[in-house]
Coordinates of C-alpha atoms (C1' of nucleotides) in Angstrom, one line a residue:
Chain A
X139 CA 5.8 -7.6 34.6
X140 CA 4.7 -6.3 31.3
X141 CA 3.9 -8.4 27.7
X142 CA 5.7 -6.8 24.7
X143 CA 3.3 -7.0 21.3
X144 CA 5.8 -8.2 18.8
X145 CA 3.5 -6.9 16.1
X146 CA 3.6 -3.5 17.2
X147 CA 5.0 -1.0 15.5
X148 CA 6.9 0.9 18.2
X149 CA 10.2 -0.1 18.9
X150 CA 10.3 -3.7 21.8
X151 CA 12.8 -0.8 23.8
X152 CA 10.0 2.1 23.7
X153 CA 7.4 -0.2 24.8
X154 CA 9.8 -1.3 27.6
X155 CA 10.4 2.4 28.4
X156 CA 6.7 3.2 28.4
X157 CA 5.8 0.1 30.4
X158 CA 8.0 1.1 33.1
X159 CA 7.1 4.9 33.1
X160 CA 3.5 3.7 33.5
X161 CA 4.4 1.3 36.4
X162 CA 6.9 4.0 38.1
X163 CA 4.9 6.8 37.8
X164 CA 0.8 5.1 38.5
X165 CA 3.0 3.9 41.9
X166 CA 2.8 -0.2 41.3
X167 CA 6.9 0.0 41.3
X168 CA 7.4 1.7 45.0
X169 CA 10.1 3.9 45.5
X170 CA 13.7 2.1 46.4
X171 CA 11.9 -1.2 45.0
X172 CA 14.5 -3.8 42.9
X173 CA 13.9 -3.6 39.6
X174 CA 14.3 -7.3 37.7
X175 CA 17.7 -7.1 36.3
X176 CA 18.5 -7.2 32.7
X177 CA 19.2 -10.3 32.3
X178 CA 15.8 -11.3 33.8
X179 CA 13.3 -9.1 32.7
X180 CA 15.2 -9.9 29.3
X181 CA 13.9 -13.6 29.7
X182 CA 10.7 -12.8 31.4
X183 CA 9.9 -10.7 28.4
X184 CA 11.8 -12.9 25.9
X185 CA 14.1 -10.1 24.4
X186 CA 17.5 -9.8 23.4
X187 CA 19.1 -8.2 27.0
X188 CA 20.8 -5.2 25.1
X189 CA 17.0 -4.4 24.2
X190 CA 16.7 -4.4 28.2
X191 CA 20.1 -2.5 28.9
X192 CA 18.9 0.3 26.2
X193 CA 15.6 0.5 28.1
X194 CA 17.2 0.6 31.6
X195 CA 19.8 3.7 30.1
X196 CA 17.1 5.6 28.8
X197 CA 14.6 5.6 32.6
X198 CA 17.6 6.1 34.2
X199 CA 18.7 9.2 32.1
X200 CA 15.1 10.3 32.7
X201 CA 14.9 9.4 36.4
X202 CA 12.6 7.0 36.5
X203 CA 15.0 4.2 37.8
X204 CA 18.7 4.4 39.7
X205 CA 21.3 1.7 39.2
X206 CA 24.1 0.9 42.0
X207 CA 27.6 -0.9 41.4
X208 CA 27.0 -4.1 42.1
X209 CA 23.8 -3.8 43.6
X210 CA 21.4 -3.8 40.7
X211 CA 18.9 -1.2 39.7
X212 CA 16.0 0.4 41.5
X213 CA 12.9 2.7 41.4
X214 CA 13.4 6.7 42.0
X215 CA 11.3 8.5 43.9
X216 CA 8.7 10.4 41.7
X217 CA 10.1 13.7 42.1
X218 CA 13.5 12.5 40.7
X219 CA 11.3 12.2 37.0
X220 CA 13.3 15.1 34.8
X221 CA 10.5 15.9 32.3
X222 CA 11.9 18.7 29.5
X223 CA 9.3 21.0 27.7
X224 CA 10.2 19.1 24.7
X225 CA 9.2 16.0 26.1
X226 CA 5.5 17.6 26.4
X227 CA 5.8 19.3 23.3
X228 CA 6.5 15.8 21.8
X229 CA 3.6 14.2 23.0
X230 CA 1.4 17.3 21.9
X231 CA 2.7 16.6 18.5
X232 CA 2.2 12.9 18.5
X233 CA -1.3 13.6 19.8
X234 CA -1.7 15.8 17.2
X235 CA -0.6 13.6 14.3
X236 CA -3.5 11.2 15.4
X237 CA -5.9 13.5 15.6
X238 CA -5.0 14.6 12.0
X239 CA -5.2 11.0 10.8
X240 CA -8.6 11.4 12.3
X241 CA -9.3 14.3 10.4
X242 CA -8.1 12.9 7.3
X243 CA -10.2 9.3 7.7
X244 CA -13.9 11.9 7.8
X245 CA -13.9 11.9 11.1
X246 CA -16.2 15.2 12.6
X247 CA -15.1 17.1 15.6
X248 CA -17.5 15.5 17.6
X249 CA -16.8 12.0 16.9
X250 CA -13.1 13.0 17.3
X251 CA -13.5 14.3 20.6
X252 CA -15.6 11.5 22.0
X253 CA -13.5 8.9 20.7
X254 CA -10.4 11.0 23.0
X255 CA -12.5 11.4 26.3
X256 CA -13.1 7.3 25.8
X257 CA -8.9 7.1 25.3
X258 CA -8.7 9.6 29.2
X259 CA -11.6 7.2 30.4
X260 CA -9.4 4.4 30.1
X261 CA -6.8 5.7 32.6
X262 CA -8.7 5.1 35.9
X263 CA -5.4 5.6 37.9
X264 CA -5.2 9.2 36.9
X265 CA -5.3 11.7 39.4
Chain B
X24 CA 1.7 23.3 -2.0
X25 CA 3.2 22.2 0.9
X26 CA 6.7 22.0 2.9
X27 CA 8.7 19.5 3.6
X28 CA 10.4 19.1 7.4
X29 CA 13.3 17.4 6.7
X30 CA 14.1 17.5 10.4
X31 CA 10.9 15.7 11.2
X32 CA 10.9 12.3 12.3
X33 CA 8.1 11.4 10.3
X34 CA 9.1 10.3 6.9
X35 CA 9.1 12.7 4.0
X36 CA 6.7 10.2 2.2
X37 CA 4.7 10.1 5.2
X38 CA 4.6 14.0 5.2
X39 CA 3.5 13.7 1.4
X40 CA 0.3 11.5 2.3
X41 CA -0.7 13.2 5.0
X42 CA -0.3 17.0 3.4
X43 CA -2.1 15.7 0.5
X44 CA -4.6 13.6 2.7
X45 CA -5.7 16.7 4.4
X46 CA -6.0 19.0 1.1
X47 CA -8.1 16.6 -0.3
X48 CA -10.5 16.1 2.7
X49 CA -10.5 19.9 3.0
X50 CA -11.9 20.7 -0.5
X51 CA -8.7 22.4 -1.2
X52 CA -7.8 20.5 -4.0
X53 CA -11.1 19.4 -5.9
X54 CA -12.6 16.1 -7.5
X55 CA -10.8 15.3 -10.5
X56 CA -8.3 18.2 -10.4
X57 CA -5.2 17.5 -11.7
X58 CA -2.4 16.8 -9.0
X59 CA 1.3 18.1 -9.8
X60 CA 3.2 15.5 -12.1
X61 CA 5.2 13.2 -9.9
X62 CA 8.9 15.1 -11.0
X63 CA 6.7 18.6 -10.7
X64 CA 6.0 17.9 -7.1
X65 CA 9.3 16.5 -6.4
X66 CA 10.8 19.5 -7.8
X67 CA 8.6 21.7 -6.0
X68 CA 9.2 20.1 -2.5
X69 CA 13.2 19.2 -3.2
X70 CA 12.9 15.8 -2.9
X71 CA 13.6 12.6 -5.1
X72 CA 10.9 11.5 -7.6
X73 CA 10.7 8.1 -6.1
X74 CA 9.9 9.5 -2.8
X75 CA 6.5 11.3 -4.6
X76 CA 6.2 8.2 -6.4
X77 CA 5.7 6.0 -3.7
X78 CA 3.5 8.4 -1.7
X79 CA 1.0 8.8 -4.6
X80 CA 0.9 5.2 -4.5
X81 CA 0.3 5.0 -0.6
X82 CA -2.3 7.7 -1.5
X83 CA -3.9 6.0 -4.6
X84 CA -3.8 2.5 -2.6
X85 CA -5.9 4.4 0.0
X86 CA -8.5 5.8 -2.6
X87 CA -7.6 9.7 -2.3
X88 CA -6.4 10.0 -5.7
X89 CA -5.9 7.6 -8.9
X90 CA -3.8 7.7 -11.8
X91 CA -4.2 6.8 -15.6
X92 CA -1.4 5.6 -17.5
X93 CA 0.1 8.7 -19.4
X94 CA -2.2 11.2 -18.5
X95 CA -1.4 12.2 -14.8
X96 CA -2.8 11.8 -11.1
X97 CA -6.1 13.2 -10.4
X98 CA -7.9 13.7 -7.2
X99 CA -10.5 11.4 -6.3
X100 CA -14.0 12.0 -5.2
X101 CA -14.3 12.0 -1.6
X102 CA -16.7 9.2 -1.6
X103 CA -13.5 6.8 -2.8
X104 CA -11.7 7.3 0.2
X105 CA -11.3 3.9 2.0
X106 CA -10.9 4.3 5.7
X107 CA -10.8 0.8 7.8
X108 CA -11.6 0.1 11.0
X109 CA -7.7 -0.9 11.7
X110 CA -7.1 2.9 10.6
X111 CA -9.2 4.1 12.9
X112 CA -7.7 2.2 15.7
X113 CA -4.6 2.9 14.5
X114 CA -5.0 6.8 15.1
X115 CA -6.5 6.3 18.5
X116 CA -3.3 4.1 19.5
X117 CA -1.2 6.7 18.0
X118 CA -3.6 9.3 20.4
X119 CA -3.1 7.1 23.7
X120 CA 0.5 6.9 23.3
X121 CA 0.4 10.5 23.0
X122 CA -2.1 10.9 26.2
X123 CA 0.6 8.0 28.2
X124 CA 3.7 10.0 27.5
X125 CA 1.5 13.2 28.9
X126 CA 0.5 10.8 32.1
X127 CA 3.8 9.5 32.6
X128 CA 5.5 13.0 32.0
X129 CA 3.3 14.0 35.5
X130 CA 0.3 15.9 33.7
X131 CA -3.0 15.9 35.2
X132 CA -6.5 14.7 33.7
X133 CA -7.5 18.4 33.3
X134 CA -4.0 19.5 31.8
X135 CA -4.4 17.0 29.6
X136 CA -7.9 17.8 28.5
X137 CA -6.6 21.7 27.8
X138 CA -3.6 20.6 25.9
X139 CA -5.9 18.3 23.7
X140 CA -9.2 20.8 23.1
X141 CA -6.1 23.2 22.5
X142 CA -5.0 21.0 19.5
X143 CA -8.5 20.2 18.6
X144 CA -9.4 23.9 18.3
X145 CA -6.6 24.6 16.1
X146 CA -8.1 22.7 13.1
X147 CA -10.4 25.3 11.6
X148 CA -11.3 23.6 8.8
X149 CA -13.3 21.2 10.8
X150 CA -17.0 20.8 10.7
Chain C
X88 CA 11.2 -20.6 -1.8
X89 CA 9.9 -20.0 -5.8
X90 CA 11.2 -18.8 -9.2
X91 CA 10.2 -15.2 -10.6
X92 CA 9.8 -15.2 -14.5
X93 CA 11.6 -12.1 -16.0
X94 CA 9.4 -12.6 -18.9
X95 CA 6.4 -12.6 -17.8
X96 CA 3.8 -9.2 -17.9
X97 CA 3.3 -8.9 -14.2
X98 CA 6.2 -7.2 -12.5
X99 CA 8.5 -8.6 -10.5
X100 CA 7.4 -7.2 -7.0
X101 CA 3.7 -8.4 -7.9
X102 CA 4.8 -11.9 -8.5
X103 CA 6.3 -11.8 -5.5
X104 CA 3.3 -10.8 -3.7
X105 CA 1.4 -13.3 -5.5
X106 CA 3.7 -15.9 -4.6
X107 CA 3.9 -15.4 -1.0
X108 CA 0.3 -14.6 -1.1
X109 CA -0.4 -18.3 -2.3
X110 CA 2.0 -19.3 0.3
X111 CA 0.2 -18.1 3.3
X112 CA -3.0 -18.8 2.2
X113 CA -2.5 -22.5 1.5
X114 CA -0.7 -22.9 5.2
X115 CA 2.7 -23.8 3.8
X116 CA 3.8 -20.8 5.5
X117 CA 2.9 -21.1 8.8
X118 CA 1.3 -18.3 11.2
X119 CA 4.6 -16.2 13.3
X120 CA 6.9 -18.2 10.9
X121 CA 10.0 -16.5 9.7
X122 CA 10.1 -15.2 6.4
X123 CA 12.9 -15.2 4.6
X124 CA 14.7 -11.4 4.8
X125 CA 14.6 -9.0 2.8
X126 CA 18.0 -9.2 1.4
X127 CA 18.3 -13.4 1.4
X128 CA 14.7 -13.3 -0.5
X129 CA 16.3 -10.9 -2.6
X130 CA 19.9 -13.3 -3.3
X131 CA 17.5 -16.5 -3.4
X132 CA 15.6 -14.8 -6.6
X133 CA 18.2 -12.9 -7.4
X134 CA 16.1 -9.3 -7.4
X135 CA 17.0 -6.0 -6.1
X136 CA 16.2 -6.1 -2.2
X137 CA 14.5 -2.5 -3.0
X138 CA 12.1 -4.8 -5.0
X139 CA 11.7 -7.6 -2.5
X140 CA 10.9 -4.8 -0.1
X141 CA 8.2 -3.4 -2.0
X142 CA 6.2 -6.7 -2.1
X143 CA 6.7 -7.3 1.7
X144 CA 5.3 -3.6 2.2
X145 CA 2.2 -4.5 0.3
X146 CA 1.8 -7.8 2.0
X147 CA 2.0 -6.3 5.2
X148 CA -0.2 -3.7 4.1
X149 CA -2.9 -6.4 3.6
X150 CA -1.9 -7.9 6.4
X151 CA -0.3 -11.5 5.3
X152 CA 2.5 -10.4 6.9
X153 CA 4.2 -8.4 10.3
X154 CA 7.6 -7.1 10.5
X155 CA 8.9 -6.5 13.8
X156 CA 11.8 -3.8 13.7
X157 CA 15.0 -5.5 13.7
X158 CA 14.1 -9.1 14.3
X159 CA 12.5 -10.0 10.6
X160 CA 9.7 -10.3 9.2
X161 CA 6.8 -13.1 10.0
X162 CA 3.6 -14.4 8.4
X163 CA 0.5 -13.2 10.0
X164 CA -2.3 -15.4 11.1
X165 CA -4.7 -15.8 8.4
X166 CA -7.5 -14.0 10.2
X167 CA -5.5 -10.9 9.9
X168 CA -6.1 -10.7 6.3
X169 CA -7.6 -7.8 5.0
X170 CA -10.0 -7.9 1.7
X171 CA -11.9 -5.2 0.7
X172 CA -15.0 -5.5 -1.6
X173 CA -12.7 -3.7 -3.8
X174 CA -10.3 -6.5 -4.1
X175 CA -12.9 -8.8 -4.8
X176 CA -14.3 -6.7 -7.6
X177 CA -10.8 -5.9 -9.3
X178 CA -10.3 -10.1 -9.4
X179 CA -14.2 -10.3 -10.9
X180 CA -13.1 -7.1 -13.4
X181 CA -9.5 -9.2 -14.7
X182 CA -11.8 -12.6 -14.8
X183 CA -14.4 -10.5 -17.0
X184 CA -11.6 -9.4 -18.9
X185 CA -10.8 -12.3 -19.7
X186 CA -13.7 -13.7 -20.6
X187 CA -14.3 -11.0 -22.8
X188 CA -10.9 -11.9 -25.2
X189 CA -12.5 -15.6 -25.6
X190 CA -15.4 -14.2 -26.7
X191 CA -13.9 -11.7 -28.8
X192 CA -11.8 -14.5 -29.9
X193 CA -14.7 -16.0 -31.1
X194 CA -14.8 -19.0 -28.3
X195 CA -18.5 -20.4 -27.6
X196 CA -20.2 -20.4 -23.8
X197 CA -19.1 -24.2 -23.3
X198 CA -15.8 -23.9 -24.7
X199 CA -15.4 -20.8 -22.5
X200 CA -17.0 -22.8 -19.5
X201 CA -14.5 -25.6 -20.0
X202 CA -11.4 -23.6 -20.5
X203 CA -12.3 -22.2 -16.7
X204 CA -13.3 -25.6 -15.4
X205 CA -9.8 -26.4 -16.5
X206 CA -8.5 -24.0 -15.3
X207 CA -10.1 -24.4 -11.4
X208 CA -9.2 -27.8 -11.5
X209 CA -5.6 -27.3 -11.5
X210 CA -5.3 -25.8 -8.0
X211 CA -5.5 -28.4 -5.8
X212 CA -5.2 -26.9 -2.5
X213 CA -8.1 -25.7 -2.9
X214 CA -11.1 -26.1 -0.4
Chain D
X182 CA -20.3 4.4 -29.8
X183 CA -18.9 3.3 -25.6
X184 CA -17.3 5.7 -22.9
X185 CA -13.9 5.2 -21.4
X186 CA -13.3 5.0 -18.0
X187 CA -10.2 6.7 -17.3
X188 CA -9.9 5.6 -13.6
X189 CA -9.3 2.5 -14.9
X190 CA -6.0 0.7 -15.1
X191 CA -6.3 -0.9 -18.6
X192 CA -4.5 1.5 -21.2
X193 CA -6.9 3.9 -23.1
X194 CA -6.0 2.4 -26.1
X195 CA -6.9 -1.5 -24.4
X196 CA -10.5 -0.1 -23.6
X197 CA -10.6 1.0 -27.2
X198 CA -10.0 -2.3 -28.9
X199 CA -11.4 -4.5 -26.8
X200 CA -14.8 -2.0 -26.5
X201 CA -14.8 -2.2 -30.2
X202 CA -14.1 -6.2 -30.9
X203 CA -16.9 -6.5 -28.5
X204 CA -19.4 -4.4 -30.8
X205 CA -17.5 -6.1 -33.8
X206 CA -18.5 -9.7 -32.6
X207 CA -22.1 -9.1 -31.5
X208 CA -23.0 -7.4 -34.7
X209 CA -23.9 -4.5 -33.6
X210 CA -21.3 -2.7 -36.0
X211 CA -21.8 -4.5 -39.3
X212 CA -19.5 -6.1 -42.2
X213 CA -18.1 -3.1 -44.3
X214 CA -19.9 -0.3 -42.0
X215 CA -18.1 2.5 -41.8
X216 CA -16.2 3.1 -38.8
X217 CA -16.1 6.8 -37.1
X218 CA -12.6 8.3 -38.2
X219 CA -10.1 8.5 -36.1
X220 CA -10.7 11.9 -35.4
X221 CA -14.7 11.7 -34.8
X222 CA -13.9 9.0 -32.2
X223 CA -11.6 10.6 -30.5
X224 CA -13.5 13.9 -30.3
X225 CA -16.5 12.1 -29.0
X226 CA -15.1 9.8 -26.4
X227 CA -12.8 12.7 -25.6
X228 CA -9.0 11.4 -26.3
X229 CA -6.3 11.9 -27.8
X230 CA -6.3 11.0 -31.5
X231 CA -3.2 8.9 -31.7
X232 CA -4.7 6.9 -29.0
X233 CA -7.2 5.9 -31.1
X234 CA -4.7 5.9 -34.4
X235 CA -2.8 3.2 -32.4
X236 CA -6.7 1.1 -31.4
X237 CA -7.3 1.1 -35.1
X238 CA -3.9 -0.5 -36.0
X239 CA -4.0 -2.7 -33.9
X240 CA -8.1 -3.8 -34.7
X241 CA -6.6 -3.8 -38.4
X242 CA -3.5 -6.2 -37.6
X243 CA -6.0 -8.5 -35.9
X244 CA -8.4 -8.6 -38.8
X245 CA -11.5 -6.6 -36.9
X246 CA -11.7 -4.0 -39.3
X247 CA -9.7 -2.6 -42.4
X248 CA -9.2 0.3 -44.0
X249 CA -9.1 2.1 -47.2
X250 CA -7.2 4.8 -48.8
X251 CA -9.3 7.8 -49.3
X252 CA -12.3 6.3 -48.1
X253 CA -11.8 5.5 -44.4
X254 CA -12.2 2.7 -42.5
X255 CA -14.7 -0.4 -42.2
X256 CA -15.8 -3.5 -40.7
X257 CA -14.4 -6.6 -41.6
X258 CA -16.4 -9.7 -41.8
X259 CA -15.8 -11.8 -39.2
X260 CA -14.2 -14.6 -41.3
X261 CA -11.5 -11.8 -41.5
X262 CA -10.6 -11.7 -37.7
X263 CA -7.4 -13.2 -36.6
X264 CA -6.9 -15.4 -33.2
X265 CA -3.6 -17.5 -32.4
X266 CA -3.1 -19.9 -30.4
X267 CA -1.0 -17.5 -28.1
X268 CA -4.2 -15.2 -27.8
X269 CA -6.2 -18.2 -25.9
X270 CA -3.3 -19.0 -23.6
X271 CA -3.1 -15.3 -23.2
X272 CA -6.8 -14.7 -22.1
X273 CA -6.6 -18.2 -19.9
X274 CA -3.4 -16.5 -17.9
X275 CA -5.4 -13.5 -17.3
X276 CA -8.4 -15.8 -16.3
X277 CA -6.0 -17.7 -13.8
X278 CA -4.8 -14.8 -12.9
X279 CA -8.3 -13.4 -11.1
X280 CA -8.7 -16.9 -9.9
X281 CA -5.5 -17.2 -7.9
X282 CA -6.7 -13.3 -6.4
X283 CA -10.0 -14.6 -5.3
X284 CA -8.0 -17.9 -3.7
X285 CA -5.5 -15.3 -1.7
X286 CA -8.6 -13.7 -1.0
X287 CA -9.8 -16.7 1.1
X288 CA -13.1 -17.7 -1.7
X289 CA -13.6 -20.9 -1.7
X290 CA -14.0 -23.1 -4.8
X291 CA -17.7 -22.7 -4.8
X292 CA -17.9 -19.2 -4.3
X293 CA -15.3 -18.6 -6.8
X294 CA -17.4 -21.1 -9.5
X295 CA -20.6 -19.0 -8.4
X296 CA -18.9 -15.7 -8.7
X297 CA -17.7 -17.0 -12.5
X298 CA -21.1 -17.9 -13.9
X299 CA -22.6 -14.5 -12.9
X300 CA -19.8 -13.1 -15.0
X301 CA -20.3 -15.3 -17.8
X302 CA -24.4 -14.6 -17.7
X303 CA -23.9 -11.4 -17.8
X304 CA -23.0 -11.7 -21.7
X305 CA -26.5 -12.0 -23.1
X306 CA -25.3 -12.1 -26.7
X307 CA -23.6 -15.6 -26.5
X308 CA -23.9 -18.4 -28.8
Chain E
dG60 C1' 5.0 14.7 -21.3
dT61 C1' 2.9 11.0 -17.9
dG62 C1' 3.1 7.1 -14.3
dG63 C1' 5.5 2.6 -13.2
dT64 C1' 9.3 -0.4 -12.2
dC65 C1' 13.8 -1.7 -11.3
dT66 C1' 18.7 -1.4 -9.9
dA67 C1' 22.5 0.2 -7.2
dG68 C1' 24.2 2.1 -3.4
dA69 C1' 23.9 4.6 0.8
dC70 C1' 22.3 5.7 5.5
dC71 C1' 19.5 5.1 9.7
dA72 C1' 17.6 2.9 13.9
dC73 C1' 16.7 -1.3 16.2
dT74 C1' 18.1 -6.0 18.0
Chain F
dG50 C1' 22.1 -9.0 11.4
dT51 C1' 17.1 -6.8 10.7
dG52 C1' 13.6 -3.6 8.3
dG53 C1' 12.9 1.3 6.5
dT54 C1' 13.9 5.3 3.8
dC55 C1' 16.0 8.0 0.4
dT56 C1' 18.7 9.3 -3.7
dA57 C1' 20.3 8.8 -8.4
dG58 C1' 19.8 7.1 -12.6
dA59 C1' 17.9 4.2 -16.0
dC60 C1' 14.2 2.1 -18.8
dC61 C1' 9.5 1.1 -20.3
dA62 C1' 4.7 1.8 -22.0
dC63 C1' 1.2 5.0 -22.7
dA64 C1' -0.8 9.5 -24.5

DNA sequence: GTGGTCTAGACCACT
DNA sequence: GTGGTCTAGACCACA
């Protein structure tokens, strides 16, 4: 499904959280679709399953994902995704942090902006 | 000199290297000026000596300031910075995470590109 | 895993580094190995695990080794080491320093030569 | 007489001595020449007098210079100078020191050998 | 006074 | 359990 990179510093639980935003939301997971259950993607992805459960808690308080008794956990629809202002606000300020660390390293204003538009490039799925 | 967040998810000695960081690149505080004694800045900011302490090492490590023994911390000459190419990678990881929480939250290429030129602009000391 | 002298001039947290340093670089310590933890380094020595802690920040700061939040810490792969022409010329500075006591200790160029030879010799790991 | 470099991490009082043993040894400051005072040298190489108070005593203990009631004080002749045992073993740590950095560093032997007899050539005045 | 190191003990988030 | 951070308080050498 997704690699985890043991080395990184983000938590194994965000990177499964952001993994799965990214697969929800760029439409590889289709609405209604099974999800891998804990226990497997916890194997797939060789992680300790309460790593998993945390993940799964976290999309699902978002809306990203839906579990059923018994059933097992599946994909929302997109327009089930509950995005807060502070969640944008967040990601402004984490965006800004880099781009201060930018600032601080001698980077110019140029070279800081061409070195973002490459980062945008990267997304081709974006709409 | 600078606050302190303490509700800030970033580490206080974190917020120490990066406030200094950008006063130095700024020009704000000068080559060879004296920086605030490690228990004058920690008196300043409210926070434990051994928090300034180990960011004026994080800071001296990274060649924005130096010390010499009894006399105080001074401000290095711009030139000593040392900036990797890991940092630099570093900042744009920290940037895409930023721009993949923005994707994921439903934002747009465009929306994104405002938002970023938005916190781009708001560095005026940039060349 | 090796002794720290109490005695000795260099602090505790840099023979630590040194040690585990030495380790990695010889291969005893093998690449995504387990290091020992903070606080069983710390018993095994019998240091503060504060201390123990510094020294595994500045190894992974040069990058000998990773931690991985909540799992432990690991060695790096030796290609992930990181020396700067400034470490290089801080080891030539100490080595000229000490040169400089022989001679001032009145010590001719061969004796000098020979006290060095001696003292190459003894590491046999090497290359 | 020699400048001090006060980035550097060997004590103000180190760079004293060992500047002065060094002009001691090569005879460039002569038996029973009269050293600056304490004051003159610390005025011209801009520290603080009982910096240089404590380089003198310890120069004196060591047998590198001597001094005189009234008078002031003078180079010894070099019969007069002082080494123990302890001194050599001293300098030879520090030398193995640099050489176990340059081995973490990844040098190999040859390099490290090479890297040692440019230090040593650099000291022309050698017997 | 200055920086530097260490200990002890606590708290946090992550696994 | 793991690493990471912070506080409090002490001690040292250097200037």
């Amino acid at each position: 499904m997704f690699l985890i990179d043991f080395k990184n510093r983000k938590s194994i639980s965000d990177q499964i959280v952001d993994n799965v935003k990214g697969l929800v939301v760029s439409g590889v997971l289709r609405t209604d679709e099974k999800m891998p259950s804990v226990r497997e993607l916890a194997e797939e992805i060789t992680v300790n399953p309460n790593t998993v459960q945390k993940a799964y808690r976290i999309l699902e308080g978002q809306g990203y994902i839906y579990s059923s008794q018994g059933r097992g956990t599946f994909v929302s629809d997109r327009s089930q995704i509950r995005v807060s202002k502070e969640d944008i606000l967040e990601s402004r300020a984490i965006i800004k942090d880099g781009i201060d660390k930018l600032y601080y390293a001698g980077l110019s204003r140029e070279e800081t902006r061409r070195l973002i538009e490459d980062v945008i490039d990267e997304r081709e799925e974006w709409t």
